[in-house]
Amino acid sequence: MISANSSQAPYPSGNHRPTPRLPIIDAVRAGAILAMMAYHTSWDLGFLRLTPENYALSSFGRTAAHVIAGSFLFLVGIGLVLKNGRGIDPRSTLFRLLRIVVAAAAITGATWFAFPDSFIFFGVLHCIAAASVLGLPFLFLPIWVSAACAALVLAAPHLVHAEILDAPALLFLGLGIDTPRTNDYVPLFPWFGLVLAGICAGRIGLPALTRSRFGHWQPHGKLARWATSAGRHSLAIYLIHQPVLLGLLTGLAMLAGPHPRAGEASFRAEYVQNCMRTGGEQRSCQIAARCTMERLRSGSLWRPDGGFTVEQRLTAQALSQACYEAAEGTRVAP
């Protein structure tokens, strides 16, 4: 997740000329980067089975991911006001857009190679690239128009669902019925609404911020200077940190092996789902899931990746059947 926006103070009317940056915006962006790195670390640990389950995919983890992505997109809107609020410089705007588009294409290519079944075709960088173009007119329209459009874009997924919008060429809109399988999905609806909200906030609040104590804040300590530097180079950090993290943690996984209880939670959840689909009662299915898990472990049959031989699969199925019958009280547990 990345914002890749300038943190320069608003340009004066007239000719385009750069003015000093607002370090406080860079520091806020650095906080979002740190949260993003923590989330990706959690995802990598779960993906490599170094934790009992992938906590990044839990309800809390998904909420955290949405908050982090939302903060970056909100900062994109503020950055558009900072850089272009008093006039658009076509050369610098196109150069910045080109960098983001190239980075987004690199993410798509890398994930296509690493995760062909869930590659990123419209993630946060893709959304930022599109929003950086679509947001430009809203820098000069009346603020109430931008605010109204922000509300409509945010509400659109709750109002519009159409099967025709599940066509591959239209998935970037986010208004279809199904959610595509991808490791990062940030469609224009509702996420562009947060960019528009950032534009509104920037146009309303930045003049006051530049006059305030926060607007005049300068980094003096080592940590503050590091934070503002990270905020200025957020795109590079986004592109580099995940391959580095994944490489280091892959080495750790090769040395330490998977967590002893890795995959148990997902196994039980899938067991209960399949059991109920075939007519089982929820409580009995949950008891049977725990029983089956324990019996597989005690019999050295547990395979987090499900890699059973034919004989092992038959044994596991027999244990599962016995555990379910025991959960219903029709048989003693194995």
Tab-separated table of C-alpha atoms in Angstrom, residues 4-295:
chain	number	residue	atom	x	y	z
A	4	ALA	CA	3.354	8.090	-3.858
A	5	ASN	CA	2.160	11.667	-3.508
A	6	SER	CA	4.066	14.879	-3.026
A	7	SER	CA	3.986	16.532	0.389
A	8	GLN	CA	4.677	20.029	-0.876
A	9	ALA	CA	2.706	22.916	0.502
A	10	PRO	CA	0.062	24.439	-1.806
A	11	TYR	CA	1.385	26.371	-4.761
A	12	PRO	CA	0.665	30.066	-4.888
A	13	SER	CA	-1.572	31.323	-7.633
A	14	GLY	CA	0.199	32.162	-10.831
A	15	ASN	CA	3.247	30.365	-12.167
A	16	HIS	CA	4.004	26.874	-10.987
A	17	ARG	CA	6.949	26.786	-8.608
A	18	PRO	CA	7.730	24.296	-5.847
A	19	THR	CA	7.498	25.358	-2.209
A	20	PRO	CA	8.811	23.647	0.942
A	21	ARG	CA	7.366	20.245	1.829
A	22	LEU	CA	5.172	19.599	4.837
A	23	PRO	CA	7.206	17.085	6.881
A	24	ILE	CA	4.193	16.296	9.043
A	25	ILE	CA	2.462	14.722	6.023
A	26	ASP	CA	5.562	12.630	5.322
A	27	ALA	CA	5.583	11.489	8.959
A	28	VAL	CA	1.909	10.483	8.813
A	29	ARG	CA	2.570	8.552	5.635
A	30	ALA	CA	5.490	6.796	7.354
A	31	GLY	CA	3.101	5.629	10.065
A	32	ALA	CA	0.873	4.107	7.400
A	33	ILE	CA	3.913	2.427	5.820
A	34	LEU	CA	4.889	0.894	9.168
A	35	ALA	CA	1.358	-0.473	9.614
A	36	MET	CA	1.468	-1.867	6.078
A	37	MET	CA	4.764	-3.640	6.753
A	38	ALA	CA	3.366	-5.151	9.963
A	39	TYR	CA	0.342	-6.463	8.077
A	40	HIS	CA	2.456	-7.959	5.297
A	41	THR	CA	4.725	-9.600	7.893
A	42	SER	CA	1.660	-11.221	9.459
A	43	TRP	CA	0.489	-12.403	6.028
A	44	ASP	CA	3.911	-13.843	5.170
A	45	LEU	CA	4.162	-15.692	8.504
A	46	GLY	CA	0.781	-17.299	7.895
A	47	PHE	CA	1.480	-18.069	4.240
A	48	LEU	CA	4.727	-19.836	5.193
A	49	ARG	CA	2.949	-21.692	8.053
A	50	LEU	CA	5.180	-20.122	10.701
A	51	THR	CA	2.098	-19.247	12.762
A	52	PRO	CA	-0.860	-21.484	13.714
A	53	GLU	CA	-3.041	-19.672	11.210
A	54	ASN	CA	-2.821	-16.727	8.849
A	55	TYR	CA	-3.956	-13.950	11.165
A	56	ALA	CA	-3.883	-11.487	8.271
A	57	LEU	CA	-6.885	-13.353	6.841
A	58	SER	CA	-8.897	-13.191	10.060
A	59	SER	CA	-11.746	-10.706	10.444
A	60	PHE	CA	-9.442	-8.418	12.456
A	61	GLY	CA	-6.687	-8.760	9.865
A	62	ARG	CA	-9.025	-7.923	6.992
A	63	THR	CA	-10.322	-4.891	8.878
A	64	ALA	CA	-6.763	-3.748	9.536
A	65	ALA	CA	-5.926	-4.157	5.840
A	66	HIS	CA	-8.908	-2.000	4.854
A	67	VAL	CA	-7.962	0.703	7.356
A	68	ILE	CA	-4.352	0.761	6.134
A	69	ALA	CA	-5.366	0.875	2.458
A	70	GLY	CA	-7.933	3.566	3.232
A	71	SER	CA	-5.360	5.726	4.987
A	72	PHE	CA	-3.061	5.621	1.964
A	73	LEU	CA	-5.842	6.492	-0.459
A	74	PHE	CA	-6.992	9.345	1.770
A	75	LEU	CA	-3.402	10.626	1.721
A	76	VAL	CA	-3.425	10.336	-2.079
A	77	GLY	CA	-6.256	12.870	-2.165
A	78	ILE	CA	-4.394	15.209	0.172
A	79	GLY	CA	-1.259	14.797	-1.923
A	80	LEU	CA	-3.133	15.759	-5.087
A	81	VAL	CA	-4.197	18.997	-3.426
A	82	LEU	CA	-0.674	19.680	-2.194
A	83	LYS	CA	0.861	19.167	-5.611
A	84	ASN	CA	-1.822	20.397	-8.005
A	85	GLY	CA	-4.299	22.437	-5.974
A	86	ARG	CA	-3.318	25.732	-7.583
A	87	GLY	CA	-2.558	24.457	-11.068
A	88	ILE	CA	-1.419	21.271	-12.771
A	89	ASP	CA	2.150	20.887	-13.953
A	90	PRO	CA	1.693	18.421	-16.865
A	91	ARG	CA	5.328	17.292	-16.953
A	92	SER	CA	5.728	16.401	-13.268
A	93	THR	CA	2.200	14.971	-13.101
A	94	LEU	CA	2.811	12.668	-16.065
A	95	PHE	CA	6.221	11.623	-14.730
A	96	ARG	CA	4.738	10.745	-11.332
A	97	LEU	CA	1.885	8.833	-12.996
A	98	LEU	CA	4.336	6.921	-15.179
A	99	ARG	CA	6.301	5.803	-12.107
A	100	ILE	CA	3.165	4.486	-10.415
A	101	VAL	CA	1.928	2.729	-13.579
A	102	VAL	CA	5.300	1.014	-14.079
A	103	ALA	CA	5.339	-0.028	-10.415
A	104	ALA	CA	1.780	-1.387	-10.674
A	105	ALA	CA	2.711	-3.353	-13.791
A	106	ALA	CA	5.726	-4.769	-11.969
A	107	ILE	CA	3.495	-5.911	-9.108
A	108	THR	CA	1.149	-7.621	-11.561
A	109	GLY	CA	4.023	-9.358	-13.318
A	110	ALA	CA	5.718	-10.498	-10.110
A	111	THR	CA	2.535	-11.853	-8.549
A	112	TRP	CA	1.531	-13.545	-11.815
A	113	PHE	CA	4.787	-15.482	-11.549
A	114	ALA	CA	4.634	-16.134	-7.768
A	115	PHE	CA	0.868	-16.622	-7.305
A	116	PRO	CA	-0.663	-17.409	-10.705
A	117	ASP	CA	-4.039	-18.335	-9.177
A	118	SER	CA	-4.350	-15.093	-7.185
A	119	PHE	CA	-2.126	-12.531	-8.891
A	120	ILE	CA	-2.776	-8.828	-8.322
A	121	PHE	CA	-4.487	-7.280	-11.334
A	122	PHE	CA	-5.995	-4.204	-9.643
A	123	GLY	CA	-4.424	-3.595	-6.277
A	124	VAL	CA	-3.691	-0.443	-4.353
A	125	LEU	CA	-1.092	0.880	-6.815
A	126	HIS	CA	-3.427	0.343	-9.760
A	127	CYS	CA	-6.168	2.186	-7.885
A	128	ILE	CA	-3.802	5.045	-7.028
A	129	ALA	CA	-2.770	5.378	-10.678
A	130	ALA	CA	-6.395	5.593	-11.831
A	131	ALA	CA	-7.411	7.868	-8.952
A	132	SER	CA	-4.505	10.222	-9.668
A	133	VAL	CA	-6.050	10.936	-13.069
A	134	LEU	CA	-9.732	10.797	-12.145
A	135	GLY	CA	-9.196	13.021	-9.125
A	136	LEU	CA	-7.672	15.972	-10.992
A	137	PRO	CA	-10.965	17.646	-12.024
A	138	PHE	CA	-12.175	17.524	-8.410
A	139	LEU	CA	-9.329	19.812	-7.387
A	140	PHE	CA	-11.146	22.682	-9.068
A	141	LEU	CA	-14.839	21.781	-8.824
A	142	PRO	CA	-16.850	23.195	-5.913
A	143	ILE	CA	-16.008	21.311	-2.724
A	144	TRP	CA	-19.632	20.293	-2.210
A	145	VAL	CA	-19.562	18.532	-5.593
A	146	SER	CA	-16.451	16.571	-4.599
A	147	ALA	CA	-18.002	15.680	-1.240
A	148	ALA	CA	-21.228	14.493	-2.876
A	149	CYS	CA	-19.309	12.382	-5.381
A	150	ALA	CA	-17.190	10.913	-2.566
A	151	ALA	CA	-20.354	9.812	-0.764
A	152	LEU	CA	-21.810	8.290	-3.935
A	153	VAL	CA	-18.637	6.371	-4.770
A	154	LEU	CA	-18.372	5.033	-1.214
A	155	ALA	CA	-22.012	3.953	-1.238
A	156	ALA	CA	-22.043	2.509	-4.778
A	157	PRO	CA	-21.106	-1.117	-3.857
A	158	HIS	CA	-24.083	-1.208	-1.486
A	159	LEU	CA	-26.417	0.076	-4.175
A	160	VAL	CA	-25.227	-1.541	-7.398
A	161	HIS	CA	-24.675	-5.265	-8.036
A	162	ALA	CA	-24.777	-6.592	-11.580
A	163	GLU	CA	-23.583	-9.905	-12.951
A	164	ILE	CA	-22.489	-8.232	-16.183
A	165	LEU	CA	-19.940	-6.256	-14.139
A	166	ASP	CA	-18.208	-9.534	-13.248
A	167	ALA	CA	-16.720	-9.504	-16.754
A	168	PRO	CA	-12.890	-9.575	-16.455
A	169	ALA	CA	-12.551	-6.201	-18.186
A	170	LEU	CA	-14.896	-4.571	-15.640
A	171	LEU	CA	-13.609	-6.101	-12.397
A	172	PHE	CA	-11.648	-2.927	-11.651
A	173	LEU	CA	-14.977	-1.216	-10.907
A	174	GLY	CA	-15.818	-3.460	-7.947
A	175	LEU	CA	-19.563	-3.503	-8.677
A	176	GLY	CA	-19.974	-7.133	-9.682
A	177	ILE	CA	-21.574	-9.896	-7.648
A	178	ASP	CA	-18.517	-12.093	-7.056
A	179	THR	CA	-15.224	-11.143	-5.432
A	180	PRO	CA	-12.298	-12.188	-7.637
A	181	ARG	CA	-9.518	-14.321	-6.208
A	182	THR	CA	-6.532	-12.031	-5.849
A	183	ASN	CA	-4.027	-11.137	-3.143
A	184	ASP	CA	-4.859	-7.427	-3.261
A	185	TYR	CA	-8.122	-6.059	-4.634
A	186	VAL	CA	-8.746	-2.305	-4.416
A	187	PRO	CA	-11.430	-1.470	-7.012
A	188	LEU	CA	-12.472	2.070	-7.829
A	189	PHE	CA	-15.775	1.614	-6.003
A	190	PRO	CA	-15.658	2.299	-3.087
A	191	TRP	CA	-11.950	3.125	-2.742
A	192	PHE	CA	-11.853	6.139	-5.072
A	193	GLY	CA	-14.340	7.693	-2.655
A	194	LEU	CA	-11.579	7.902	-0.035
A	195	VAL	CA	-9.349	9.750	-2.499
A	196	LEU	CA	-12.161	12.233	-3.084
A	197	ALA	CA	-12.610	12.542	0.691
A	198	GLY	CA	-8.899	13.307	0.964
A	199	ILE	CA	-9.238	15.972	-1.726
A	200	CYS	CA	-12.072	17.585	0.225
A	201	ALA	CA	-10.121	17.419	3.470
A	202	GLY	CA	-7.047	18.858	1.800
A	203	ARG	CA	-8.869	21.757	0.205
A	204	ILE	CA	-10.605	22.605	3.460
A	205	GLY	CA	-7.910	21.850	6.026
A	206	LEU	CA	-4.504	22.379	4.409
A	207	PRO	CA	-4.560	26.201	4.520
A	208	ALA	CA	-5.086	26.026	8.291
A	209	LEU	CA	-2.484	23.258	8.652
A	210	THR	CA	0.207	25.284	6.892
A	211	ARG	CA	-0.345	28.113	9.375
A	212	SER	CA	-0.414	25.863	12.444
A	213	ARG	CA	2.319	24.528	14.721
A	214	PHE	CA	2.074	21.138	12.987
A	215	GLY	CA	2.517	22.748	9.607
A	216	HIS	CA	5.784	24.345	10.769
A	217	TRP	CA	7.074	21.169	12.434
A	218	GLN	CA	10.546	20.066	11.344
A	219	PRO	CA	12.164	16.681	12.094
A	220	HIS	CA	15.189	17.012	14.380
A	221	GLY	CA	15.687	13.625	16.047
A	222	LYS	CA	16.960	10.544	14.230
A	223	LEU	CA	13.577	8.804	14.408
A	224	ALA	CA	11.736	11.844	13.073
A	225	ARG	CA	14.189	12.237	10.203
A	226	TRP	CA	13.877	8.545	9.388
A	227	ALA	CA	10.093	8.812	9.383
A	228	THR	CA	9.954	11.773	7.035
A	229	SER	CA	12.503	10.157	4.731
A	230	ALA	CA	10.420	6.966	4.623
A	231	GLY	CA	7.340	9.046	3.830
A	232	ARG	CA	9.118	10.685	0.902
A	233	HIS	CA	10.257	7.334	-0.522
A	234	SER	CA	7.095	5.353	0.115
A	235	LEU	CA	6.857	3.929	-3.407
A	236	ALA	CA	10.349	2.427	-3.236
A	237	ILE	CA	9.639	0.962	0.205
A	238	TYR	CA	6.410	-0.581	-1.066
A	239	LEU	CA	8.172	-2.280	-3.967
A	240	ILE	CA	11.174	-3.523	-1.985
A	241	HIS	CA	9.925	-4.505	1.451
A	242	GLN	CA	7.726	-7.488	0.556
A	243	PRO	CA	10.320	-9.428	-1.500
A	244	VAL	CA	12.847	-8.815	1.288
A	245	LEU	CA	10.435	-9.917	4.013
A	246	LEU	CA	9.298	-12.975	2.088
A	247	GLY	CA	12.884	-13.970	1.322
A	248	LEU	CA	14.015	-13.676	4.944
A	249	LEU	CA	10.982	-15.497	6.330
A	250	THR	CA	11.267	-18.231	3.704
A	251	GLY	CA	14.799	-18.871	4.941
A	252	LEU	CA	13.480	-19.024	8.508
A	253	ALA	CA	10.761	-21.473	7.449
A	254	MET	CA	13.349	-23.731	5.817
A	255	LEU	CA	15.389	-23.780	9.012
A	256	ALA	CA	12.619	-24.002	11.614
A	257	GLY	CA	9.894	-25.825	9.719
A	258	PRO	CA	6.164	-25.061	10.011
A	259	HIS	CA	4.488	-24.236	13.302
A	260	PRO	CA	3.273	-27.450	14.994
A	261	ARG	CA	-0.336	-26.290	14.860
A	262	ALA	CA	-0.214	-24.620	11.459
A	263	GLY	CA	-3.319	-25.245	9.392
A	264	GLU	CA	-5.482	-26.605	12.199
A	265	ALA	CA	-7.919	-23.689	12.286
A	266	SER	CA	-8.477	-23.749	8.530
A	267	PHE	CA	-8.842	-27.558	8.606
A	268	ARG	CA	-11.550	-27.378	11.270
A	269	ALA	CA	-13.364	-24.555	9.493
A	270	GLU	CA	-13.359	-26.430	6.176
A	271	TYR	CA	-14.390	-29.662	7.915
A	272	VAL	CA	-17.375	-27.997	9.578
A	273	GLN	CA	-18.396	-26.317	6.324
A	274	ASN	CA	-18.279	-29.591	4.362
A	275	CYS	CA	-19.977	-31.486	7.173
A	276	MET	CA	-22.890	-29.059	7.355
A	277	ARG	CA	-23.184	-29.013	3.566
A	278	THR	CA	-23.855	-32.749	3.628
A	279	GLY	CA	-26.590	-32.388	6.257
A	280	GLY	CA	-24.611	-32.489	9.524
A	281	GLU	CA	-25.703	-30.533	12.596
A	282	GLN	CA	-23.343	-27.655	13.378
A	283	ARG	CA	-22.522	-28.665	16.946
A	284	SER	CA	-21.840	-32.276	15.965
A	285	CYS	CA	-19.693	-31.124	13.042
A	286	GLN	CA	-17.604	-28.919	15.335
A	287	ILE	CA	-17.048	-31.751	17.815
A	288	ALA	CA	-16.190	-34.139	14.990
A	289	ALA	CA	-13.729	-31.647	13.532
A	290	ARG	CA	-11.807	-31.416	16.811
A	291	CYS	CA	-11.919	-35.181	17.270
A	292	THR	CA	-10.661	-35.844	13.740
A	293	MET	CA	-7.866	-33.323	14.163
A	294	GLU	CA	-6.711	-34.989	17.407
A	295	ARG	CA	-6.860	-38.483	15.930
